[in-house]
PDB file of C-alpha atoms in Angstrom:
ATOM      1  CA  MET A   1     114.307  40.251  99.164  1.00 70.00           C
ATOM      2  CA  ARG A   2     115.830  43.564  97.707  1.00 85.00           C
ATOM      3  CA  ASN A   3     114.579  45.057  94.514  1.00 92.00           C
ATOM      4  CA  LEU A   4     116.641  45.715  91.469  1.00 93.00           C
ATOM      5  CA  ASP A   5     117.071  49.359  90.134  1.00 95.00           C
ATOM      6  CA  VAL A   6     115.809  49.358  86.535  1.00 95.00           C
ATOM      7  CA  GLY A   7     117.951  52.515  85.947  1.00 95.00           C
ATOM      8  CA  GLN A   8     121.175  50.907  87.085  1.00 96.00           C
ATOM      9  CA  LEU A   9     120.501  47.755  85.000  1.00 96.00           C
ATOM     10  CA  ARG A  10     119.588  49.822  81.971  1.00 95.00           C
ATOM     11  CA  ALA A  11     123.052  51.827  82.411  1.00 95.00           C
ATOM     12  CA  PHE A  12     124.857  48.530  82.646  1.00 96.00           C
ATOM     13  CA  VAL A  13     123.318  46.893  79.650  1.00 95.00           C
ATOM     14  CA  THR A  14     123.588  49.979  77.481  1.00 94.00           C
ATOM     15  CA  VAL A  15     127.347  50.250  78.585  1.00 93.00           C
ATOM     16  CA  VAL A  16     128.006  46.786  77.444  1.00 93.00           C
ATOM     17  CA  GLU A  17     126.089  47.125  74.077  1.00 91.00           C
ATOM     18  CA  ALA A  18     127.372  50.590  73.311  1.00 89.00           C
ATOM     19  CA  GLY A  19     131.133  49.595  74.058  1.00 89.00           C
ATOM     20  CA  GLY A  20     131.906  52.057  76.916  1.00 90.00           C
ATOM     21  CA  MET A  21     130.783  54.720  79.372  1.00 91.00           C
ATOM     22  CA  THR A  22     130.815  57.620  77.226  1.00 90.00           C
ATOM     23  CA  ALA A  23     128.905  55.908  74.354  1.00 90.00           C
ATOM     24  CA  ALA A  24     126.245  54.529  76.707  1.00 91.00           C
ATOM     25  CA  GLY A  25     125.971  58.189  78.079  1.00 91.00           C
ATOM     26  CA  ASN A  26     125.186  59.398  74.358  1.00 91.00           C
ATOM     27  CA  VAL A  27     122.453  56.800  74.100  1.00 90.00           C
ATOM     28  CA  LEU A  28     121.048  57.446  77.615  1.00 92.00           C
ATOM     29  CA  ASN A  29     121.416  61.217  77.468  1.00 91.00           C
ATOM     30  CA  LEU A  30     123.713  61.090  80.613  1.00 93.00           C
ATOM     31  CA  THR A  31     127.131  62.251  81.490  1.00 94.00           C
ATOM     32  CA  GLN A  32     129.824  59.607  81.357  1.00 92.00           C
ATOM     33  CA  ALA A  33     130.440  59.987  85.083  1.00 94.00           C
ATOM     34  CA  ALA A  34     126.568  59.561  85.789  1.00 95.00           C
ATOM     35  CA  VAL A  35     126.372  56.239  83.751  1.00 94.00           C
ATOM     36  CA  SER A  36     129.727  55.248  85.662  1.00 94.00           C
ATOM     37  CA  GLN A  37     128.196  55.921  88.766  1.00 95.00           C
ATOM     38  CA  GLN A  38     125.073  53.696  87.976  1.00 96.00           C
ATOM     39  CA  VAL A  39     127.154  50.914  87.094  1.00 95.00           C
ATOM     40  CA  LYS A  40     129.085  51.309  90.380  1.00 95.00           C
ATOM     41  CA  LYS A  41     125.966  51.312  92.343  1.00 96.00           C
ATOM     42  CA  LEU A  42     124.939  48.038  90.682  1.00 96.00           C
ATOM     43  CA  GLU A  43     128.154  46.546  91.264  1.00 95.00           C
ATOM     44  CA  ASP A  44     128.115  47.650  94.894  1.00 95.00           C
ATOM     45  CA  ALA A  45     124.544  45.903  95.288  1.00 94.00           C
ATOM     46  CA  PHE A  46     125.864  42.693  93.933  1.00 95.00           C
ATOM     47  CA  ASP A  47     129.167  43.251  95.865  1.00 95.00           C
ATOM     48  CA  CYS A  48     131.147  42.078  92.726  1.00 95.00           C
ATOM     49  CA  GLN A  49     132.737  43.607  89.585  1.00 95.00           C
ATOM     50  CA  LEU A  50     130.515  43.408  86.620  1.00 96.00           C
ATOM     51  CA  VAL A  51     132.577  45.157  83.954  1.00 94.00           C
ATOM     52  CA  GLU A  52     136.439  45.375  83.449  1.00 92.00           C
ATOM     53  CA  ARG A  53     137.464  48.936  82.184  1.00 84.00           C
ATOM     54  CA  GLU A  54     140.278  48.634  79.492  1.00 79.00           C
ATOM     55  CA  ARG A  55     141.739  51.044  77.186  1.00 73.00           C
ATOM     56  CA  ARG A  56     140.048  49.671  74.163  1.00 74.00           C
ATOM     57  CA  GLY A  57     136.700  49.506  75.817  1.00 76.00           C
ATOM     58  CA  ILE A  58     135.034  47.365  78.351  1.00 86.00           C
ATOM     59  CA  THR A  59     134.605  43.673  78.900  1.00 91.00           C
ATOM     60  CA  LEU A  60     132.246  41.430  80.920  1.00 94.00           C
ATOM     61  CA  THR A  61     133.441  39.697  83.964  1.00 95.00           C
ATOM     62  CA  ASP A  62     132.027  36.126  84.792  1.00 95.00           C
ATOM     63  CA  ALA A  63     129.659  37.829  87.138  1.00 95.00           C
ATOM     64  CA  GLY A  64     128.679  40.362  84.325  1.00 94.00           C
ATOM     65  CA  GLU A  65     128.065  37.363  81.755  1.00 95.00           C
ATOM     66  CA  ARG A  66     125.589  36.159  84.248  1.00 95.00           C
ATOM     67  CA  VAL A  67     123.725  39.201  84.840  1.00 96.00           C
ATOM     68  CA  PHE A  68     123.626  40.686  81.252  1.00 95.00           C
ATOM     69  CA  GLY A  69     121.324  38.226  79.694  1.00 93.00           C
ATOM     70  CA  ARG A  70     118.759  38.243  82.568  1.00 95.00           C
ATOM     71  CA  ALA A  71     119.163  41.940  82.655  1.00 95.00           C
ATOM     72  CA  LYS A  72     118.142  42.519  78.912  1.00 94.00           C
ATOM     73  CA  ARG A  73     115.094  40.225  79.610  1.00 94.00           C
ATOM     74  CA  LEU A  74     113.973  42.350  82.682  1.00 95.00           C
ATOM     75  CA  LEU A  75     114.374  45.594  80.869  1.00 94.00           C
ATOM     76  CA  ALA A  76     112.450  44.072  77.913  1.00 91.00           C
ATOM     77  CA  LEU A  77     109.628  43.194  80.094  1.00 93.00           C
ATOM     78  CA  ASN A  78     109.753  46.488  81.962  1.00 92.00           C
ATOM     79  CA  ASP A  79     109.471  48.531  78.775  1.00 88.00           C
ATOM     80  CA  GLU A  80     106.479  46.178  77.440  1.00 82.00           C
ATOM     81  CA  ILE A  81     104.740  46.679  80.683  1.00 87.00           C
ATOM     82  CA  TRP A  82     105.338  50.515  80.406  1.00 87.00           C
ATOM     83  CA  SER A  83     104.181  50.680  76.871  1.00 78.00           C
ATOM     84  CA  GLU A  84     101.250  48.557  77.478  1.00 74.00           C
ATOM     85  CA  MET A  85     100.039  50.722  80.279  1.00 81.00           C
ATOM     86  CA  THR A  86     100.888  54.149  78.771  1.00 79.00           C
ATOM     87  CA  THR A  87      99.990  53.614  75.049  1.00 72.00           C
ATOM     88  CA  GLU A  88      96.482  54.410  73.943  1.00 70.00           C
ATOM     89  CA  VAL A  89      94.422  51.342  73.253  1.00 68.00           C
ATOM     90  CA  TYR A  90      93.476  51.136  69.590  1.00 75.00           C
ATOM     91  CA  SER A  91      90.947  48.851  68.005  1.00 77.00           C
ATOM     92  CA  GLY A  92      89.639  48.249  64.556  1.00 86.00           C
ATOM     93  CA  GLN A  93      90.846  47.059  61.201  1.00 92.00           C
ATOM     94  CA  ILE A  94      93.786  47.997  58.930  1.00 95.00           C
ATOM     95  CA  ARG A  95      94.178  46.968  55.267  1.00 96.00           C
ATOM     96  CA  LEU A  96      97.775  47.044  54.348  1.00 97.00           C
ATOM     97  CA  GLY A  97      99.235  46.551  50.926  1.00 97.00           C
ATOM     98  CA  VAL A  98     102.713  45.586  50.346  1.00 96.00           C
ATOM     99  CA  PRO A  99     104.545  44.447  47.152  1.00 94.00           C
ATOM    100  CA  HIS A 100     105.587  40.683  47.623  1.00 90.00           C
ATOM    101  CA  ASP A 101     109.269  41.561  47.415  1.00 91.00           C
ATOM    102  CA  LEU A 102     109.093  43.897  50.288  1.00 93.00           C
ATOM    103  CA  VAL A 103     107.191  41.624  52.603  1.00 91.00           C
ATOM    104  CA  ALA A 104     109.753  39.234  54.107  1.00 88.00           C
ATOM    105  CA  ILE A 105     112.446  41.877  54.290  1.00 87.00           C
ATOM    106  CA  TYR A 106     110.695  44.665  56.100  1.00 89.00           C
ATOM    107  CA  LEU A 107     107.394  43.565  57.538  1.00 91.00           C
ATOM    108  CA  PRO A 108     107.744  40.906  60.121  1.00 91.00           C
ATOM    109  CA  ALA A 109     109.274  43.034  62.932  1.00 89.00           C
ATOM    110  CA  VAL A 110     107.076  45.978  62.252  1.00 92.00           C
ATOM    111  CA  LEU A 111     103.884  43.696  62.485  1.00 93.00           C
ATOM    112  CA  ARG A 112     104.987  41.812  65.416  1.00 91.00           C
ATOM    113  CA  ALA A 113     105.820  45.021  67.329  1.00 88.00           C
ATOM    114  CA  PHE A 114     102.469  46.553  66.146  1.00 90.00           C
ATOM    115  CA  SER A 115     100.509  43.514  67.246  1.00 89.00           C
ATOM    116  CA  ARG A 116     102.225  43.661  70.682  1.00 84.00           C
ATOM    117  CA  ALA A 117     101.360  47.139  71.216  1.00 82.00           C
ATOM    118  CA  HIS A 118      97.781  47.079  69.489  1.00 85.00           C
ATOM    119  CA  PRO A 119      96.378  43.542  69.964  1.00 86.00           C
ATOM    120  CA  ARG A 120      92.878  44.696  69.185  1.00 87.00           C
ATOM    121  CA  VAL A 121      93.753  46.066  65.828  1.00 92.00           C
ATOM    122  CA  GLU A 122      93.411  43.524  62.996  1.00 93.00           C
ATOM    123  CA  ILE A 123      95.732  43.739  60.012  1.00 95.00           C
ATOM    124  CA  THR A 124      94.721  42.394  56.548  1.00 96.00           C
ATOM    125  CA  LEU A 125      97.954  42.193  54.635  1.00 96.00           C
ATOM    126  CA  VAL A 126      97.236  42.555  50.690  1.00 96.00           C
ATOM    127  CA  CYS A 127     100.343  41.416  48.495  1.00 93.00           C
ATOM    128  CA  LYS A 128     100.112  42.723  44.829  1.00 91.00           C
ATOM    129  CA  ALA A 129     102.257  44.584  42.245  1.00 91.00           C
ATOM    130  CA  SER A 130     102.771  48.162  43.208  1.00 93.00           C
ATOM    131  CA  ARG A 131     100.654  49.544  40.337  1.00 91.00           C
ATOM    132  CA  ALA A 132      97.718  47.344  41.695  1.00 93.00           C
ATOM    133  CA  LEU A 133      98.484  48.403  45.140  1.00 95.00           C
ATOM    134  CA  LYS A 134      98.298  52.065  44.247  1.00 93.00           C
ATOM    135  CA  ALA A 135      95.064  51.601  42.342  1.00 93.00           C
ATOM    136  CA  ALA A 136      93.386  49.762  45.140  1.00 95.00           C
ATOM    137  CA  LEU A 137      94.561  52.632  47.543  1.00 94.00           C
ATOM    138  CA  MET A 138      93.120  55.268  45.355  1.00 91.00           C
ATOM    139  CA  ALA A 139      89.839  53.392  44.971  1.00 93.00           C
ATOM    140  CA  GLY A 140      89.485  53.236  48.796  1.00 92.00           C
ATOM    141  CA  GLU A 141      90.233  49.571  49.158  1.00 95.00           C
ATOM    142  CA  LEU A 142      93.457  50.020  51.202  1.00 96.00           C
ATOM    143  CA  ASP A 143      94.345  52.215  54.175  1.00 95.00           C
ATOM    144  CA  ILE A 144      97.882  52.176  53.790  1.00 96.00           C
ATOM    145  CA  ALA A 145     100.422  50.906  50.948  1.00 97.00           C
ATOM    146  CA  LEU A 146     104.139  50.676  50.364  1.00 97.00           C
ATOM    147  CA  VAL A 147     104.677  51.230  46.724  1.00 96.00           C
ATOM    148  CA  GLU A 148     107.797  50.756  44.467  1.00 96.00           C
ATOM    149  CA  GLU A 149     108.193  53.688  41.769  1.00 94.00           C
ATOM    150  CA  PRO A 150     110.835  55.343  39.764  1.00 92.00           C
ATOM    151  CA  VAL A 151     112.739  57.964  41.843  1.00 89.00           C
ATOM    152  CA  ALA A 152     111.150  60.881  39.974  1.00 78.00           C
ATOM    153  CA  GLY A 153     107.708  59.266  39.412  1.00 70.00           C
ATOM    154  CA  GLY A 154     106.017  58.983  42.913  1.00 74.00           C
ATOM    155  CA  GLU A 155     103.938  61.260  44.984  1.00 84.00           C
ATOM    156  CA  GLY A 156     104.127  59.255  48.129  1.00 90.00           C
ATOM    157  CA  GLU A 157     106.321  59.682  51.210  1.00 94.00           C
ATOM    158  CA  LEU A 158     109.877  58.563  50.395  1.00 93.00           C
ATOM    159  CA  LEU A 159     111.022  56.028  52.754  1.00 93.00           C
ATOM    160  CA  ALA A 160     113.890  54.540  50.848  1.00 92.00           C
ATOM    161  CA  THR A 161     115.764  54.654  47.624  1.00 93.00           C
ATOM    162  CA  ASP A 162     117.173  51.305  46.249  1.00 94.00           C
ATOM    163  CA  ARG A 163     119.263  50.135  43.341  1.00 94.00           C
ATOM    164  CA  LEU A 164     117.441  48.163  40.803  1.00 96.00           C
ATOM    165  CA  VAL A 165     119.786  45.178  39.865  1.00 97.00           C
ATOM    166  CA  TRP A 166     119.713  42.282  37.389  1.00 97.00           C
ATOM    167  CA  VAL A 167     119.594  39.060  39.132  1.00 96.00           C
ATOM    168  CA  GLY A 168     120.463  35.432  37.862  1.00 96.00           C
ATOM    169  CA  ALA A 169     121.386  31.842  38.760  1.00 95.00           C
ATOM    170  CA  LEU A 170     124.739  31.331  40.662  1.00 94.00           C
ATOM    171  CA  GLY A 171     126.914  30.260  37.779  1.00 93.00           C
ATOM    172  CA  GLY A 172     124.202  30.494  35.378  1.00 95.00           C
ATOM    173  CA  GLU A 173     124.217  31.366  31.700  1.00 96.00           C
ATOM    174  CA  ALA A 174     120.528  32.866  31.020  1.00 96.00           C
ATOM    175  CA  TYR A 175     121.979  36.456  30.902  1.00 97.00           C
ATOM    176  CA  ASP A 176     124.030  35.574  27.892  1.00 96.00           C
ATOM    177  CA  LYS A 177     121.206  34.147  25.859  1.00 96.00           C
ATOM    178  CA  ARG A 178     119.551  35.973  23.034  1.00 96.00           C
ATOM    179  CA  PRO A 179     116.782  36.826  22.974  1.00 97.00           C
ATOM    180  CA  LEU A 180     117.312  37.545  26.718  1.00 97.00           C
ATOM    181  CA  PRO A 181     114.888  35.427  28.790  1.00 96.00           C
ATOM    182  CA  VAL A 182     113.312  37.668  31.344  1.00 95.00           C
ATOM    183  CA  ALA A 183     110.975  36.846  34.302  1.00 91.00           C
ATOM    184  CA  SER A 184     108.423  39.492  34.842  1.00 86.00           C
ATOM    185  CA  CYS A 185     104.697  39.931  35.687  1.00 81.00           C
ATOM    186  CA  GLU A 186     102.442  42.089  33.695  1.00 78.00           C
ATOM    187  CA  ASN A 187     102.194  44.874  36.464  1.00 81.00           C
ATOM    188  CA  CYS A 188     105.432  44.786  37.753  1.00 87.00           C
ATOM    189  CA  ALA A 189     106.540  48.355  38.533  1.00 91.00           C
ATOM    190  CA  PHE A 190     110.013  47.463  37.093  1.00 94.00           C
ATOM    191  CA  ARG A 191     108.600  46.011  33.865  1.00 93.00           C
ATOM    192  CA  PRO A 192     108.547  49.306  31.635  1.00 94.00           C
ATOM    193  CA  THR A 193     111.847  50.346  32.970  1.00 95.00           C
ATOM    194  CA  ILE A 194     113.674  47.075  32.177  1.00 96.00           C
ATOM    195  CA  PHE A 195     112.141  46.548  28.825  1.00 96.00           C
ATOM    196  CA  GLU A 196     113.205  50.243  27.798  1.00 97.00           C
ATOM    197  CA  ALA A 197     116.670  49.677  29.063  1.00 97.00           C
ATOM    198  CA  LEU A 198     116.845  46.507  26.971  1.00 97.00           C
ATOM    199  CA  ARG A 199     115.622  48.477  23.978  1.00 97.00           C
ATOM    200  CA  GLN A 200     118.038  51.128  24.408  1.00 97.00           C
ATOM    201  CA  ALA A 201     120.826  48.531  24.705  1.00 97.00           C
ATOM    202  CA  ASP A 202     119.593  46.899  21.420  1.00 97.00           C
ATOM    203  CA  ILE A 203     119.258  43.619  23.290  1.00 97.00           C
ATOM    204  CA  PRO A 204     116.520  41.354  22.148  1.00 97.00           C
ATOM    205  CA  PHE A 205     114.329  39.818  25.021  1.00 96.00           C
ATOM    206  CA  ARG A 206     111.431  37.621  25.559  1.00 95.00           C
ATOM    207  CA  VAL A 207     109.218  37.153  28.817  1.00 92.00           C
ATOM    208  CA  VAL A 208     109.699  33.584  29.949  1.00 87.00           C
ATOM    209  CA  THR A 209     107.299  33.548  32.918  1.00 76.00           C
ATOM    210  CA  ASP A 210     104.604  35.948  33.702  1.00 65.00           C
ATOM    211  CA  VAL A 211     104.480  35.511  37.495  1.00 61.00           C
ATOM    212  CA  SER A 212     103.703  37.831  40.466  1.00 58.00           C
ATOM    213  CA  SER A 213     104.716  35.342  43.057  1.00 60.00           C
ATOM    214  CA  LEU A 214     108.180  36.132  44.489  1.00 61.00           C
ATOM    215  CA  ASP A 215     108.932  32.518  45.155  1.00 65.00           C
ATOM    216  CA  ALA A 216     107.955  31.476  41.663  1.00 69.00           C
ATOM    217  CA  SER A 217     110.086  34.106  40.065  1.00 75.00           C
ATOM    218  CA  SER A 218     113.108  33.149  42.346  1.00 78.00           C
ATOM    219  CA  ALA A 219     112.742  29.421  41.364  1.00 82.00           C
ATOM    220  CA  THR A 220     112.703  30.578  37.655  1.00 86.00           C
ATOM    221  CA  VAL A 221     115.945  32.520  38.086  1.00 92.00           C
ATOM    222  CA  GLN A 222     117.639  29.797  40.362  1.00 91.00           C
ATOM    223  CA  THR A 223     116.948  27.037  37.621  1.00 93.00           C
ATOM    224  CA  ASP A 224     118.587  29.564  35.010  1.00 94.00           C
ATOM    225  CA  LEU A 225     115.591  29.689  32.963  1.00 94.00           C
ATOM    226  CA  ALA A 226     115.534  33.634  33.124  1.00 95.00           C
ATOM    227  CA  VAL A 227     116.915  36.620  34.682  1.00 96.00           C
ATOM    228  CA  VAL A 228     114.850  39.088  36.667  1.00 94.00           C
ATOM    229  CA  ALA A 229     115.187  42.577  38.157  1.00 95.00           C
ATOM    230  CA  ALA A 230     114.957  43.302  41.540  1.00 94.00           C
ATOM    231  CA  LEU A 231     115.744  45.876  44.398  1.00 94.00           C
ATOM    232  CA  ALA A 232     119.226  45.235  45.787  1.00 94.00           C
ATOM    233  CA  SER A 233     117.903  44.871  49.354  1.00 91.00           C
ATOM    234  CA  THR A 234     115.397  42.185  48.279  1.00 90.00           C
ATOM    235  CA  VAL A 235     117.579  39.645  46.307  1.00 90.00           C
ATOM    236  CA  PRO A 236     117.037  36.322  47.858  1.00 84.00           C
ATOM    237  CA  ASP A 237     119.757  33.629  48.704  1.00 84.00           C
ATOM    238  CA  GLY A 238     120.435  31.230  45.977  1.00 86.00           C
ATOM    239  CA  VAL A 239     120.810  33.892  43.125  1.00 92.00           C
ATOM    240  CA  THR A 240     123.395  36.447  42.272  1.00 95.00           C
ATOM    241  CA  VAL A 241     123.584  40.152  41.264  1.00 96.00           C
ATOM    242  CA  LEU A 242     124.819  40.331  37.669  1.00 96.00           C
ATOM    243  CA  GLY A 243     127.034  43.088  37.371  1.00 94.00           C
ATOM    244  CA  PRO A 244     128.234  45.057  34.125  1.00 94.00           C
ATOM    245  CA  SER A 245     130.521  42.156  33.066  1.00 95.00           C
ATOM    246  CA  SER A 246     127.115  40.366  32.339  1.00 96.00           C
ATOM    247  CA  GLY A 247     126.696  42.692  29.206  1.00 96.00           C
ATOM    248  CA  LEU A 248     123.216  43.766  30.705  1.00 97.00           C
ATOM    249  CA  PRO A 249     122.354  47.338  30.846  1.00 97.00           C
ATOM    250  CA  GLY A 250     122.610  49.453  33.963  1.00 96.00           C
ATOM    251  CA  LEU A 251     119.157  50.156  35.619  1.00 96.00           C
ATOM    252  CA  PRO A 252     117.940  53.390  37.519  1.00 95.00           C
ATOM    253  CA  PRO A 253     117.282  53.377  41.235  1.00 95.00           C
ATOM    254  CA  PHE A 254     113.618  53.011  42.601  1.00 95.00           C
ATOM    255  CA  SER A 255     111.985  54.510  45.471  1.00 95.00           C
ATOM    256  CA  ILE A 256     109.998  52.696  48.078  1.00 95.00           C
ATOM    257  CA  ASN A 257     107.003  55.151  49.015  1.00 95.00           C
ATOM    258  CA  LEU A 258     104.515  55.248  51.750  1.00 96.00           C
ATOM    259  CA  TYR A 259     100.824  56.002  50.695  1.00 96.00           C
ATOM    260  CA  LEU A 260      97.843  56.611  53.068  1.00 95.00           C
ATOM    261  CA  ALA A 261      94.349  56.791  52.116  1.00 90.00           C
ATOM    262  CA  ARG A 262      93.030  60.089  51.105  1.00 81.00           C
ATOM    263  CA  ALA A 263      89.850  59.775  53.056  1.00 76.00           C
ATOM    264  CA  GLY A 264      91.687  60.289  56.261  1.00 76.00           C
ATOM    265  CA  VAL A 265      94.255  58.568  58.486  1.00 84.00           C
ATOM    266  CA  SER A 266      93.029  56.934  61.775  1.00 87.00           C
ATOM    267  CA  ALA A 267      95.281  56.644  64.903  1.00 87.00           C
ATOM    268  CA  PRO A 268      95.951  53.032  64.271  1.00 90.00           C
ATOM    269  CA  VAL A 269      96.974  53.567  60.712  1.00 93.00           C
ATOM    270  CA  ALA A 270      99.048  56.539  62.034  1.00 92.00           C
ATOM    271  CA  ALA A 271     100.799  54.187  64.506  1.00 90.00           C
ATOM    272  CA  LEU A 272     101.396  51.518  61.760  1.00 94.00           C
ATOM    273  CA  ALA A 273     102.719  53.986  59.369  1.00 95.00           C
ATOM    274  CA  GLU A 274     105.271  55.257  61.786  1.00 93.00           C
ATOM    275  CA  GLY A 275     106.347  51.561  62.515  1.00 92.00           C
ATOM    276  CA  LEU A 276     106.864  51.165  58.824  1.00 94.00           C
ATOM    277  CA  ARG A 277     108.997  54.407  58.614  1.00 93.00           C
ATOM    278  CA  GLY A 278     111.211  53.007  61.437  1.00 89.00           C
ATOM    279  CA  ALA A 279     111.718  49.931  59.407  1.00 89.00           C
ATOM    280  CA  PHE A 280     113.511  51.665  56.624  1.00 86.00           C
ATOM    281  CA  VAL A 281     115.751  53.797  58.949  1.00 78.00           C
ATOM    282  CA  GLY A 282     119.404  52.966  58.114  1.00 60.00           C
ATOM    283  CA  ARG A 283     118.365  50.281  55.510  1.00 58.00           C
ATOM    284  CA  SER A 284     118.202  52.405  52.394  1.00 51.00           C
ATOM    285  CA  GLN A 285     120.491  51.337  49.746  1.00 46.00           C
ATOM    286  CA  LYS A 286     121.597  54.402  47.931  1.00 40.00           C
ATOM    287  CA  ALA A 287     122.163  54.195  44.366  1.00 38.00           C
ATOM    288  CA  ALA A 288     125.608  53.784  43.285  1.00 37.00           C
TER     289      ALA A 288
END
């Protein structure tokens, strides 16, 4: 039995995913010639052609198709073993605070990767409105928190800027009712902003529901009982963003800020914070 060269497999997989030798070289920090040579050596080892070079890029041959999926799994296992054996082993507990609307969008991949890398660290997830989370952090009840705040009103580390939008039922009419039925919880970070916007637009309104659960708020909107304000990146399926034609006033952008406990940051907390930063890279919804 012969052993596969992981470097050659990585070059092959990167060429396929990047769409060409030059692009793969940029990803791997290698020259185009070096990447091409790695792929050629892998083809020689298998005694078959894996990719076809074309003017518009590369395509997989039948043999390449058979190798590609398995190569990705082998590389993932290689990287997992490498990370396991070279990453410092942390233990302890982390109290993480996150607003309800950000949990499903940004957290699953981060927490999954963190748990794999640091299985001895226990994470307690606390979901509350942003103002309550910030208060809990300042009181020493949390180690790290994500907080939604007006762009100019936060002191934490900026992770993303997102548009605040009005959301209503698909084909609904709640947005056209007066007073305007609004779903909002008492501690919602958006509440003062949307109420002020409605007052400035001289639109009478009433709070229909006072719920902090994202599911309950979404159900209220889906049944056309009310409209709600939400960050553009968190708008769930089954509802729609209400644009200027709805007659509702424009809303300012909000920041998603990262806060760490003032008492000091442990190594596990620092590692989780880095994972959270990575979750927002390239996903910021810039204000229009």
